mmCIF file of C-alpha atoms and ligand atoms in Angstrom:
data_model
loop_
_atom_site.group_PDB
_atom_site.id
_atom_site.type_symbol
_atom_site.label_atom_id
_atom_site.label_comp_id
_atom_site.label_asym_id
_atom_site.label_seq_id
_atom_site.Cartn_x
_atom_site.Cartn_y
_atom_site.Cartn_z
ATOM 1 C CA MET P 211 -63.416 18.731 66.578
ATOM 2 C CA ALA P 212 -64.872 20.219 63.529
ATOM 3 C CA THR P 213 -67.823 19.062 61.247
ATOM 4 C CA VAL P 214 -69.206 20.873 58.563
ATOM 5 C CA LYS P 215 -72.573 20.926 57.287
ATOM 6 C CA PHE P 216 -73.870 22.487 53.846
ATOM 7 C CA THR P 217 -77.993 22.472 53.546
ATOM 8 C CA ASN P 218 -79.222 23.623 50.272
ATOM 9 C CA VAL P 219 -76.582 26.101 49.459
ATOM 10 C CA GLN P 220 -77.222 28.031 46.477
ATOM 11 C CA LYS P 221 -75.181 31.283 45.352
ATOM 12 C CA ILE P 222 -76.393 33.636 42.521
ATOM 13 C CA TYR P 223 -73.955 36.347 41.923
ATOM 14 C CA GLU P 224 -76.312 38.295 39.500
ATOM 15 C CA LYS P 225 -80.196 38.033 39.705
ATOM 16 C CA GLY P 226 -81.490 36.246 36.753
ATOM 17 C CA HIS P 227 -78.446 34.443 35.852
ATOM 18 C CA THR P 228 -78.202 30.744 36.638
ATOM 19 C CA PRO P 229 -76.522 29.911 40.061
ATOM 20 C CA ALA P 230 -73.043 29.449 40.248
ATOM 21 C CA VAL P 231 -73.613 27.097 43.133
ATOM 22 C CA ALA P 232 -77.068 25.145 42.984
ATOM 23 C CA ASP P 233 -78.556 23.325 46.030
ATOM 24 C CA PHE P 234 -75.250 22.240 47.654
ATOM 25 C CA ASN P 235 -75.894 19.651 50.254
ATOM 26 C CA LEU P 236 -73.190 17.629 52.015
ATOM 27 C CA GLU P 237 -71.811 16.670 55.416
ATOM 28 C CA ILE P 238 -68.309 16.735 56.294
ATOM 29 C CA ALA P 239 -67.049 14.478 59.137
ATOM 30 C CA ASP P 240 -64.650 15.540 61.729
ATOM 31 C CA LYS P 241 -61.076 15.408 60.479
ATOM 32 C CA GLU P 242 -62.257 14.266 56.996
ATOM 33 C CA PHE P 243 -60.442 15.476 53.801
ATOM 34 C CA ILE P 244 -62.718 16.435 51.368
ATOM 35 C CA VAL P 245 -61.819 17.532 47.958
ATOM 36 C CA LEU P 246 -63.982 19.530 45.748
ATOM 37 C CA VAL P 247 -63.339 19.002 41.886
ATOM 38 C CA GLY P 248 -64.575 19.841 38.585
ATOM 39 C CA PRO P 249 -63.817 21.744 35.365
ATOM 40 C CA SER P 250 -62.998 25.426 35.585
ATOM 41 C CA GLY P 251 -66.266 27.629 36.530
ATOM 42 C CA CYS P 252 -68.447 24.554 37.772
ATOM 43 C CA GLY P 253 -68.538 26.548 41.290
ATOM 44 C CA LYS P 254 -65.638 25.000 43.413
ATOM 45 C CA SER P 255 -64.175 27.984 44.841
ATOM 46 C CA THR P 256 -67.501 29.730 45.242
ATOM 47 C CA THR P 257 -68.418 26.841 47.677
ATOM 48 C CA LEU P 258 -65.279 27.096 49.492
ATOM 49 C CA ARG P 259 -65.174 30.949 49.383
ATOM 50 C CA MET P 260 -68.863 30.745 51.281
ATOM 51 C CA LEU P 261 -67.703 28.265 53.796
ATOM 52 C CA ALA P 262 -64.646 30.673 54.762
ATOM 53 C CA GLY P 263 -67.120 33.760 54.699
ATOM 54 C CA LEU P 264 -65.598 35.344 51.629
ATOM 55 C CA GLU P 265 -68.601 35.268 49.827
ATOM 56 C CA ASP P 266 -72.323 35.901 50.774
ATOM 57 C CA ILE P 267 -74.535 32.858 50.554
ATOM 58 C CA SER P 268 -77.347 33.410 48.284
ATOM 59 C CA GLY P 269 -79.714 30.563 50.272
ATOM 60 C CA GLY P 270 -79.358 27.488 52.531
ATOM 61 C CA THR P 271 -77.321 27.327 55.528
ATOM 62 C CA ILE P 272 -73.512 26.523 56.795
ATOM 63 C CA GLU P 273 -72.687 24.733 59.755
ATOM 64 C CA ILE P 274 -69.648 24.367 61.694
ATOM 65 C CA ASP P 275 -69.880 22.091 64.249
ATOM 66 C CA GLY P 276 -73.571 22.595 64.481
ATOM 67 C CA GLU P 277 -73.323 26.308 64.550
ATOM 68 C CA VAL P 278 -74.869 28.271 61.666
ATOM 69 C CA VAL P 279 -72.111 30.597 60.481
ATOM 70 C CA ASN P 280 -73.926 31.980 57.813
ATOM 71 C CA ASP P 281 -73.559 35.664 58.966
ATOM 72 C CA LEU P 282 -70.246 35.122 60.688
ATOM 73 C CA GLN P 283 -67.351 37.219 59.790
ATOM 74 C CA PRO P 284 -64.546 35.146 58.248
ATOM 75 C CA ARG P 285 -62.276 35.661 61.565
ATOM 76 C CA ASP P 286 -64.952 34.139 63.935
ATOM 77 C CA ARG P 287 -65.306 31.213 61.808
ATOM 78 C CA ASN P 288 -61.814 29.480 63.124
ATOM 79 C CA ILE P 289 -60.882 28.893 59.629
ATOM 80 C CA ALA P 290 -57.722 29.076 57.826
ATOM 81 C CA MET P 291 -57.306 29.015 54.145
ATOM 82 C CA VAL P 292 -54.160 28.738 51.873
ATOM 83 C CA PHE P 293 -54.450 30.444 48.161
ATOM 84 C CA GLN P 294 -53.199 29.771 45.044
ATOM 85 C CA ASN P 295 -50.957 32.814 44.833
ATOM 86 C CA TYR P 296 -49.876 32.185 48.581
ATOM 87 C CA ALA P 297 -50.612 35.466 49.249
ATOM 88 C CA LEU P 298 -47.688 36.437 51.580
ATOM 89 C CA TYR P 299 -46.324 39.768 52.415
ATOM 90 C CA PRO P 300 -42.996 40.346 50.330
ATOM 91 C CA HIS P 301 -41.507 42.817 53.075
ATOM 92 C CA LEU P 302 -41.614 40.341 55.906
ATOM 93 C CA THR P 303 -39.655 37.794 56.887
ATOM 94 C CA VAL P 304 -40.833 34.071 57.076
ATOM 95 C CA PHE P 305 -41.327 33.958 60.616
ATOM 96 C CA GLU P 306 -43.465 37.442 60.876
ATOM 97 C CA ASN P 307 -45.678 36.057 57.586
ATOM 98 C CA MET P 308 -46.280 33.130 59.807
ATOM 99 C CA ALA P 309 -46.851 35.044 62.830
ATOM 100 C CA PHE P 310 -48.620 37.785 61.252
ATOM 101 C CA SER P 311 -52.452 36.763 62.223
ATOM 102 C CA LEU P 312 -51.252 35.715 65.729
ATOM 103 C CA ARG P 313 -49.743 39.407 66.202
ATOM 104 C CA LEU P 314 -52.724 40.766 65.127
ATOM 105 C CA LYS P 315 -54.767 39.007 67.654
ATOM 106 C CA LYS P 316 -52.160 40.401 70.296
ATOM 107 C CA MET P 317 -51.003 37.254 71.458
ATOM 108 C CA LYS P 318 -48.062 36.830 73.741
ATOM 109 C CA GLN P 319 -44.633 36.689 72.392
ATOM 110 C CA ASP P 320 -43.367 33.623 73.607
ATOM 111 C CA GLU P 321 -46.814 31.599 72.231
ATOM 112 C CA VAL P 322 -46.197 33.425 68.962
ATOM 113 C CA TYR P 323 -42.693 32.252 69.010
ATOM 114 C CA ARG P 324 -43.566 28.701 70.251
ATOM 115 C CA ARG P 325 -46.314 28.221 67.452
ATOM 116 C CA VAL P 326 -44.256 29.512 64.507
ATOM 117 C CA THR P 327 -41.367 27.713 65.112
ATOM 118 C CA GLU P 328 -43.549 24.147 65.860
ATOM 119 C CA ALA P 329 -45.172 24.769 62.493
ATOM 120 C CA ALA P 330 -41.770 25.476 60.583
ATOM 121 C CA GLU P 331 -40.156 22.446 62.234
ATOM 122 C CA VAL P 332 -43.193 20.295 60.787
ATOM 123 C CA LEU P 333 -42.930 21.652 57.365
ATOM 124 C CA GLY P 334 -39.328 21.497 57.252
ATOM 125 C CA ILE P 335 -38.719 25.280 56.687
ATOM 126 C CA THR P 336 -36.707 26.495 59.952
ATOM 127 C CA GLU P 337 -33.682 27.239 58.136
ATOM 128 C CA TYR P 338 -35.754 29.665 56.323
ATOM 129 C CA LEU P 339 -37.438 31.616 59.053
ATOM 130 C CA THR P 340 -35.397 34.712 58.643
ATOM 131 C CA ARG P 341 -35.751 34.719 54.977
ATOM 132 C CA LYS P 342 -37.921 36.900 52.797
ATOM 133 C CA PRO P 343 -40.597 35.454 50.658
ATOM 134 C CA ARG P 344 -38.524 36.301 47.186
ATOM 135 C CA ALA P 345 -35.683 34.314 48.731
ATOM 136 C CA LEU P 346 -37.717 30.799 48.341
ATOM 137 C CA SER P 347 -38.361 28.519 46.106
ATOM 138 C CA GLY P 348 -41.881 28.058 45.041
ATOM 139 C CA GLY P 349 -42.407 24.993 47.129
ATOM 140 C CA GLN P 350 -40.769 26.588 50.198
ATOM 141 C CA ARG P 351 -43.587 29.596 49.597
ATOM 142 C CA GLN P 352 -46.256 27.081 49.550
ATOM 143 C CA ARG P 353 -45.105 25.422 53.034
ATOM 144 C CA VAL P 354 -44.923 28.986 54.273
ATOM 145 C CA ALA P 355 -48.657 29.810 53.149
ATOM 146 C CA ILE P 356 -49.408 26.578 55.007
ATOM 147 C CA GLY P 357 -47.712 27.255 58.159
ATOM 148 C CA ARG P 358 -49.210 30.402 58.309
ATOM 149 C CA ALA P 359 -52.614 28.702 58.024
ATOM 150 C CA MET P 360 -51.211 25.952 60.571
ATOM 151 C CA VAL P 361 -50.320 28.588 63.339
ATOM 152 C CA ARG P 362 -53.931 29.520 64.196
ATOM 153 C CA ASP P 363 -55.114 26.466 65.354
ATOM 154 C CA SER P 364 -58.219 26.424 63.166
ATOM 155 C CA LYS P 365 -60.779 24.026 63.241
ATOM 156 C CA VAL P 366 -61.146 23.866 59.319
ATOM 157 C CA PHE P 367 -58.135 24.004 56.556
ATOM 158 C CA LEU P 368 -59.404 25.076 53.443
ATOM 159 C CA MET P 369 -57.202 25.007 50.209
ATOM 160 C CA ASP P 370 -57.930 26.572 46.999
ATOM 161 C CA GLU P 371 -55.677 25.098 44.379
ATOM 162 C CA PRO P 372 -52.347 25.169 46.615
ATOM 163 C CA LEU P 373 -50.346 23.106 44.134
ATOM 164 C CA SER P 374 -51.591 24.933 40.719
ATOM 165 C CA ASN P 375 -48.345 27.436 40.613
ATOM 166 C CA LEU P 376 -46.000 24.714 41.056
ATOM 167 C CA ASP P 377 -44.061 22.567 37.977
ATOM 168 C CA ALA P 378 -45.038 19.038 37.862
ATOM 169 C CA LYS P 379 -42.528 17.323 40.007
ATOM 170 C CA LEU P 380 -42.710 19.473 42.752
ATOM 171 C CA ARG P 381 -46.611 19.616 42.632
ATOM 172 C CA ASN P 382 -46.514 15.524 42.908
ATOM 173 C CA GLN P 383 -43.684 16.121 46.084
ATOM 174 C CA MET P 384 -45.911 19.091 47.632
ATOM 175 C CA ARG P 385 -49.025 16.537 47.207
ATOM 176 C CA ALA P 386 -46.895 13.779 49.021
ATOM 177 C CA GLU P 387 -46.478 16.369 51.814
ATOM 178 C CA ILE P 388 -49.798 17.103 52.006
ATOM 179 C CA ILE P 389 -50.991 13.856 52.817
ATOM 180 C CA LEU P 390 -48.165 13.541 55.351
ATOM 181 C CA LEU P 391 -49.029 17.141 56.763
ATOM 182 C CA ARG P 392 -52.708 15.947 57.160
ATOM 183 C CA GLN P 393 -51.528 13.138 59.271
ATOM 184 C CA LYS P 394 -49.945 15.466 61.782
ATOM 185 C CA ILE P 395 -52.574 18.553 61.658
ATOM 186 C CA ASP P 396 -55.417 16.390 62.349
ATOM 187 C CA SER P 397 -58.006 18.603 61.312
ATOM 188 C CA THR P 398 -60.909 18.781 58.662
ATOM 189 C CA PHE P 399 -59.907 19.664 55.269
ATOM 190 C CA VAL P 400 -61.631 20.925 52.282
ATOM 191 C CA TYR P 401 -59.396 21.313 49.626
ATOM 192 C CA VAL P 402 -60.305 22.290 45.927
ATOM 193 C CA THR P 403 -58.785 21.396 42.648
ATOM 194 C CA HIS P 404 -59.613 21.009 38.919
ATOM 195 C CA ASP P 405 -56.993 18.125 38.875
ATOM 196 C CA GLN P 406 -58.301 14.462 39.025
ATOM 197 C CA THR P 407 -55.311 12.877 40.018
ATOM 198 C CA GLU P 408 -54.925 15.272 43.126
ATOM 199 C CA ALA P 409 -58.531 14.829 44.033
ATOM 200 C CA MET P 410 -58.152 10.773 43.740
ATOM 201 C CA THR P 411 -54.646 10.572 45.925
ATOM 202 C CA LEU P 412 -55.668 13.538 48.616
ATOM 203 C CA GLY P 413 -59.504 12.943 49.226
ATOM 204 C CA ASP P 414 -61.117 10.679 51.893
ATOM 205 C CA ARG P 415 -64.086 11.388 50.080
ATOM 206 C CA ILE P 416 -64.432 13.712 46.403
ATOM 207 C CA VAL P 417 -67.036 16.216 45.431
ATOM 208 C CA ILE P 418 -67.460 16.013 41.904
ATOM 209 C CA MET P 419 -69.170 19.030 40.234
ATOM 210 C CA LYS P 420 -70.576 20.453 37.194
ATOM 211 C CA ASP P 421 -72.160 23.626 36.221
ATOM 212 C CA GLY P 422 -72.921 24.265 39.944
ATOM 213 C CA PHE P 423 -74.459 20.939 41.001
ATOM 214 C CA ILE P 424 -73.018 17.973 42.909
ATOM 215 C CA GLN P 425 -72.613 14.929 40.262
ATOM 216 C CA GLN P 426 -71.329 12.672 42.693
ATOM 217 C CA VAL P 427 -69.643 12.344 46.331
ATOM 218 C CA GLY P 428 -67.944 9.240 47.255
ATOM 219 C CA THR P 429 -64.171 7.752 47.672
ATOM 220 C CA PRO P 430 -62.031 7.433 45.233
ATOM 221 C CA ASP P 431 -62.659 3.910 44.834
ATOM 222 C CA GLU P 432 -66.463 4.834 44.316
ATOM 223 C CA VAL P 433 -66.338 7.151 41.955
ATOM 224 C CA PHE P 434 -63.613 5.556 39.724
ATOM 225 C CA ASP P 435 -65.696 2.208 39.706
ATOM 226 C CA TYR P 436 -69.021 3.247 39.870
ATOM 227 C CA PRO P 437 -69.180 6.493 38.504
ATOM 228 C CA ALA P 438 -72.780 8.041 38.635
ATOM 229 C CA ASN P 439 -72.878 9.155 34.916
ATOM 230 C CA LEU P 440 -71.248 9.676 31.825
ATOM 231 C CA PHE P 441 -69.723 13.046 33.233
ATOM 232 C CA VAL P 442 -68.122 11.579 36.297
ATOM 233 C CA ALA P 443 -66.761 8.359 34.201
ATOM 234 C CA GLU P 444 -65.002 10.765 31.691
ATOM 235 C CA PHE P 445 -63.673 13.268 34.585
ATOM 236 C CA ILE P 446 -62.177 10.597 36.852
ATOM 237 C CA GLY P 447 -59.125 8.265 35.565
ATOM 238 C CA ALA P 448 -56.574 9.317 32.854
ATOM 239 C CA PRO P 449 -56.215 8.857 30.237
ATOM 240 C CA LYS P 450 -59.981 9.221 29.995
ATOM 241 C CA MET P 451 -62.787 6.337 29.881
ATOM 242 C CA ASN P 452 -63.304 5.402 25.831
ATOM 243 C CA ILE P 453 -66.961 6.123 24.995
ATOM 244 C CA VAL P 454 -69.064 4.819 21.986
ATOM 245 C CA ARG P 455 -72.840 4.433 21.331
ATOM 246 C CA THR P 456 -73.648 0.869 20.655
ATOM 247 C CA GLN P 457 -76.543 -1.831 21.081
ATOM 248 C CA LEU P 458 -76.700 -3.511 24.114
ATOM 249 C CA ILE P 459 -78.086 -7.188 23.151
ATOM 250 C CA GLU P 460 -79.789 -9.608 25.329
ATOM 251 C CA GLU P 461 -80.127 -13.287 23.756
ATOM 252 C CA ASN P 462 -80.989 -16.080 26.092
ATOM 253 C CA GLY P 463 -80.186 -14.412 29.256
ATOM 254 C CA LYS P 464 -76.519 -13.358 28.006
ATOM 255 C CA PHE P 465 -75.746 -10.086 27.138
ATOM 256 C CA TYR P 466 -73.706 -8.639 24.556
ATOM 257 C CA VAL P 467 -72.308 -5.507 22.836
ATOM 258 C CA THR P 468 -71.359 -4.779 19.158
ATOM 259 C CA PRO P 469 -69.274 -1.677 18.903
ATOM 260 C CA PHE P 470 -67.379 -1.238 15.585
ATOM 261 C CA GLY P 471 -68.982 -4.014 14.182
ATOM 262 C CA SER P 472 -67.707 -6.457 16.345
ATOM 263 C CA ARG P 473 -69.490 -8.611 19.112
ATOM 264 C CA MET P 474 -68.428 -9.214 22.763
ATOM 265 C CA GLU P 475 -70.169 -10.949 25.310
ATOM 266 C CA VAL P 476 -70.536 -9.055 28.681
ATOM 267 C CA ASP P 477 -70.031 -11.249 31.718
ATOM 268 C CA GLY P 478 -69.268 -11.448 35.378
ATOM 269 C CA VAL P 479 -70.713 -9.116 37.895
ATOM 270 C CA ASN P 480 -71.717 -6.543 35.113
ATOM 271 C CA GLY P 481 -73.898 -9.465 33.185
ATOM 272 C CA GLN P 482 -75.693 -10.401 36.303
ATOM 273 C CA LEU P 483 -76.238 -6.884 37.203
ATOM 274 C CA LEU P 484 -77.933 -6.559 33.685
ATOM 275 C CA LYS P 485 -80.062 -9.097 34.416
ATOM 276 C CA GLU P 486 -81.037 -8.254 37.951
ATOM 277 C CA ARG P 487 -82.094 -5.055 36.923
ATOM 278 C CA GLY P 488 -84.317 -6.531 34.035
ATOM 279 C CA ILE P 489 -82.490 -4.879 31.448
ATOM 280 C CA THR P 490 -83.253 -6.174 27.568
ATOM 281 C CA SER P 491 -81.597 -5.203 24.493
ATOM 282 C CA ARG P 492 -81.446 -1.213 24.058
ATOM 283 C CA ASP P 493 -79.201 1.458 22.824
ATOM 284 C CA VAL P 494 -76.403 2.190 25.450
ATOM 285 C CA ILE P 495 -73.170 4.770 25.476
ATOM 286 C CA LEU P 496 -70.631 1.985 26.173
ATOM 287 C CA GLY P 497 -67.598 3.151 28.198
ATOM 288 C CA VAL P 498 -64.702 1.311 28.651
ATOM 289 C CA ARG P 499 -61.339 2.502 30.548
ATOM 290 C CA PRO P 500 -58.269 2.560 28.683
ATOM 291 C CA GLU P 501 -56.470 0.073 30.880
ATOM 292 C CA HIS P 502 -59.131 -2.561 30.398
ATOM 293 C CA ILE P 503 -58.773 -2.882 26.762
ATOM 294 C CA SER P 504 -56.781 -5.877 25.737
ATOM 295 C CA ILE P 505 -54.569 -6.734 23.070
ATOM 296 C CA VAL P 506 -54.990 -9.725 21.035
ATOM 297 C CA GLU P 507 -53.505 -12.097 18.474
ATOM 298 C CA ALA P 508 -54.848 -11.167 14.735
ATOM 299 C CA GLY P 509 -57.272 -13.670 13.837
ATOM 300 C CA ALA P 510 -59.072 -14.317 17.722
ATOM 301 C CA GLU P 511 -62.706 -14.116 17.428
ATOM 302 C CA ASN P 512 -64.605 -10.933 17.926
ATOM 303 C CA THR P 513 -61.976 -8.414 18.066
ATOM 304 C CA ILE P 514 -61.913 -4.754 16.695
ATOM 305 C CA ASP P 515 -59.247 -4.348 13.642
ATOM 306 C CA SER P 516 -57.484 -0.643 14.892
ATOM 307 C CA THR P 517 -54.461 1.277 13.468
ATOM 308 C CA ILE P 518 -52.118 2.984 15.815
ATOM 309 C CA LEU P 519 -51.829 6.775 15.434
ATOM 310 C CA VAL P 520 -49.665 7.576 18.273
ATOM 311 C CA ASN P 521 -47.737 5.620 20.996
ATOM 312 C CA GLU P 522 -47.013 7.413 23.995
ATOM 313 C CA MET P 523 -44.267 5.692 25.872
ATOM 314 C CA MET P 524 -44.608 6.856 29.648
ATOM 315 C CA GLY P 525 -42.374 4.680 30.725
ATOM 316 C CA SER P 526 -43.927 1.931 32.689
ATOM 317 C CA GLU P 527 -47.007 2.268 29.980
ATOM 318 C CA LEU P 528 -47.691 2.783 26.815
ATOM 319 C CA HIS P 529 -50.584 5.055 25.738
ATOM 320 C CA LEU P 530 -51.424 4.052 22.566
ATOM 321 C CA HIS P 531 -54.148 6.075 20.108
ATOM 322 C CA VAL P 532 -55.598 4.067 17.832
ATOM 323 C CA SER P 533 -58.258 4.358 15.301
ATOM 324 C CA THR P 534 -60.708 1.666 14.378
ATOM 325 C CA SER P 535 -61.725 0.397 10.969
ATOM 326 C CA THR P 536 -64.700 2.518 11.326
ATOM 327 C CA GLY P 537 -62.668 5.563 12.055
ATOM 328 C CA GLU P 538 -63.534 5.828 15.440
ATOM 329 C CA LYS P 539 -60.635 6.750 17.922
ATOM 330 C CA LEU P 540 -59.638 5.091 20.923
ATOM 331 C CA ILE P 541 -57.359 4.928 24.091
ATOM 332 C CA VAL P 542 -55.300 1.844 24.729
ATOM 333 C CA ARG P 543 -53.231 1.702 27.727
ATOM 334 C CA THR P 544 -50.689 -1.133 28.016
ATOM 335 C CA PRO P 545 -47.813 -2.089 30.553
ATOM 336 C CA THR P 546 -44.070 -1.997 28.861
ATOM 337 C CA VAL P 547 -43.303 -4.767 31.524
ATOM 338 C CA ASN P 548 -43.929 -7.510 29.228
ATOM 339 C CA LEU P 549 -42.982 -5.998 25.969
ATOM 340 C CA SER P 550 -39.204 -5.838 24.802
ATOM 341 C CA HIS P 551 -37.943 -2.922 23.336
ATOM 342 C CA GLU P 552 -38.004 -4.614 20.026
ATOM 343 C CA GLU P 553 -41.959 -5.037 20.265
ATOM 344 C CA ARG P 554 -42.258 -1.782 21.790
ATOM 345 C CA ASN P 555 -40.783 -0.098 18.589
ATOM 346 C CA LYS P 556 -42.737 -2.338 16.262
ATOM 347 C CA MET P 557 -45.694 -0.217 17.700
ATOM 348 C CA HIS P 558 -45.788 2.715 15.381
ATOM 349 C CA THR P 559 -47.939 4.810 13.592
ATOM 350 C CA GLY P 560 -49.775 2.652 11.126
ATOM 351 C CA PHE P 561 -49.160 -0.690 12.956
ATOM 352 C CA PRO P 562 -52.299 -2.921 13.104
ATOM 353 C CA LEU P 563 -53.482 -3.459 16.778
ATOM 354 C CA HIS P 564 -56.299 -6.183 17.306
ATOM 355 C CA ILE P 565 -57.867 -5.532 20.465
ATOM 356 C CA THR P 566 -61.042 -6.478 22.777
ATOM 357 C CA PHE P 567 -62.893 -5.319 25.626
ATOM 358 C CA PRO P 568 -63.212 -7.750 28.432
ATOM 359 C CA GLY P 569 -66.765 -8.290 29.123
ATOM 360 C CA LYS P 570 -66.141 -7.738 33.159
ATOM 361 C CA VAL P 571 -65.229 -4.279 33.388
ATOM 362 C CA MET P 572 -67.508 -2.178 31.150
ATOM 363 C CA TYR P 573 -69.605 0.943 31.783
ATOM 364 C CA PHE P 574 -73.212 1.622 30.357
ATOM 365 C CA PHE P 575 -74.923 4.730 30.676
ATOM 366 C CA ASP P 576 -78.550 5.990 29.096
ATOM 367 C CA PRO P 577 -77.922 7.639 25.962
ATOM 368 C CA GLU P 578 -80.450 10.147 26.933
ATOM 369 C CA THR P 579 -79.995 10.899 30.724
ATOM 370 C CA GLU P 580 -76.396 9.739 30.627
ATOM 371 C CA GLU P 581 -76.803 8.226 34.115
ATOM 372 C CA ASN P 582 -74.833 4.944 34.744
ATOM 373 C CA LEU P 583 -77.426 2.492 34.169
ATOM 374 C CA LEU P 584 -75.963 -0.275 36.732
ATOM 375 C CA TYR P 585 -75.564 2.658 39.309
HETATM 376 P P1 ADP B 206 -64.329 27.114 40.159
HETATM 377 O O1 ADP B 206 -63.860 27.303 41.065
HETATM 378 O O2 ADP B 206 -65.135 25.798 39.784
HETATM 379 O O3 ADP B 206 -63.463 27.090 38.879
HETATM 380 P P2 ADP B 206 -66.222 29.376 40.292
HETATM 381 O O4 ADP B 206 -66.443 29.266 42.213
HETATM 382 O O5 ADP B 206 -64.805 29.986 40.618
HETATM 383 O O6 ADP B 206 -65.566 27.994 39.566
HETATM 384 O O7 ADP B 206 -67.272 29.972 39.665
HETATM 385 C C1 ADP B 206 -68.216 29.685 39.309
HETATM 386 C C2 ADP B 206 -69.387 30.356 38.319
HETATM 387 O O8 ADP B 206 -69.483 31.633 39.068
HETATM 388 C C3 ADP B 206 -68.830 30.263 37.032
HETATM 389 O O9 ADP B 206 -69.472 30.593 36.171
HETATM 390 C C4 ADP B 206 -67.770 32.229 37.378
HETATM 391 O O10 ADP B 206 -67.923 32.543 36.059
HETATM 392 C C5 ADP B 206 -68.918 32.542 38.583
HETATM 393 N N1 ADP B 206 -68.533 33.637 39.156
HETATM 394 C C6 ADP B 206 -67.490 33.611 40.056
HETATM 395 N N2 ADP B 206 -67.074 34.348 40.705
HETATM 396 C C7 ADP B 206 -68.227 35.671 40.352
HETATM 397 C C8 ADP B 206 -68.087 36.850 40.637
HETATM 398 N N3 ADP B 206 -67.516 37.773 41.500
HETATM 399 N N4 ADP B 206 -69.253 37.402 39.834
HETATM 400 C C9 ADP B 206 -70.178 36.878 39.138
HETATM 401 N N5 ADP B 206 -69.669 35.499 38.944
HETATM 402 C C10 ADP B 206 -68.732 34.822 39.177
#
């Protein structure tokens, strides 16, 4: 059992400078997998390091299982941490690397053996126990680093960008392994990454940070469908959400948007919500995800005329970078399943594309505050 609670936690590295972490509040449930995500420098690692006890806390409290740990040494916090660079001892075997912290605690030999071999079994590295780290691949080293944390029976598992040194294929594989591992370890996890895909696939809940401030906390579905502000909207989802400043027009209880000289109705839940919130005609920042743009026949009403700049063939889908007749850039994502080889090949640079935004799936942000108007 391990809950974690941050209350008004703050970190100021240098007096007079803006805080690296400002007023961080979060309650993490027992066995929850929390991902801290955001661009480089937003304060993720600092938050994790304060929880681990590797960094002093400038203000507020951190509790583990109801106990304030602000002044506890890292070793007394019952926490295990896996770092980006693995920090394995090169002169020790895999077994001894995993056993290291247990030896320091003067644990009995048979108990050390039991813990190390059990963890190695779970991680599938039993056959490498007698090797030195240099004789392992990046993925195997990664597993040793995780194993070293596992043997300690820690209450909370901390991981700081554990996959960022791996190549793309291995990263995907290890991501899946972490999901499986998590089911076996049955512990509370706090995981730091700058990669939104990792955050979306691993987290029970995601904490999105920017400039030391939490922007939003929610499940992957929540932050994707209901981003609190423009920053979250653009950060979550790949390729990134398309953004355009435009006018929202209310006429006889119906709503329209007018990007790039077009006029498209906002219907469905969005239309309903705009009405319920009492929103009338105004300037907005309109957001539309690449997968929500439809390609339509030439001559259809209220479409946007565009030209393909770049066609990225991703296998199951195309990412079409297009330029509108008014010179704005958009990204359109379309599945390849219904396109023949010939149809796909026509879509090269300069090919005209008529597109429209379905009114059900649009996002509206205040141009001043950048808050989601329907959040
Ligand atoms: P992230 O993990 O999101 O990349 P960090 O937590 O490492 O961000 O850093 C947050 C901010 O704190 C950054 O502006 C960074 O430059 C600053 N910072 C990090 N470590 C130190 C340090 N030891 N001394 C001074 N400033 C630091």
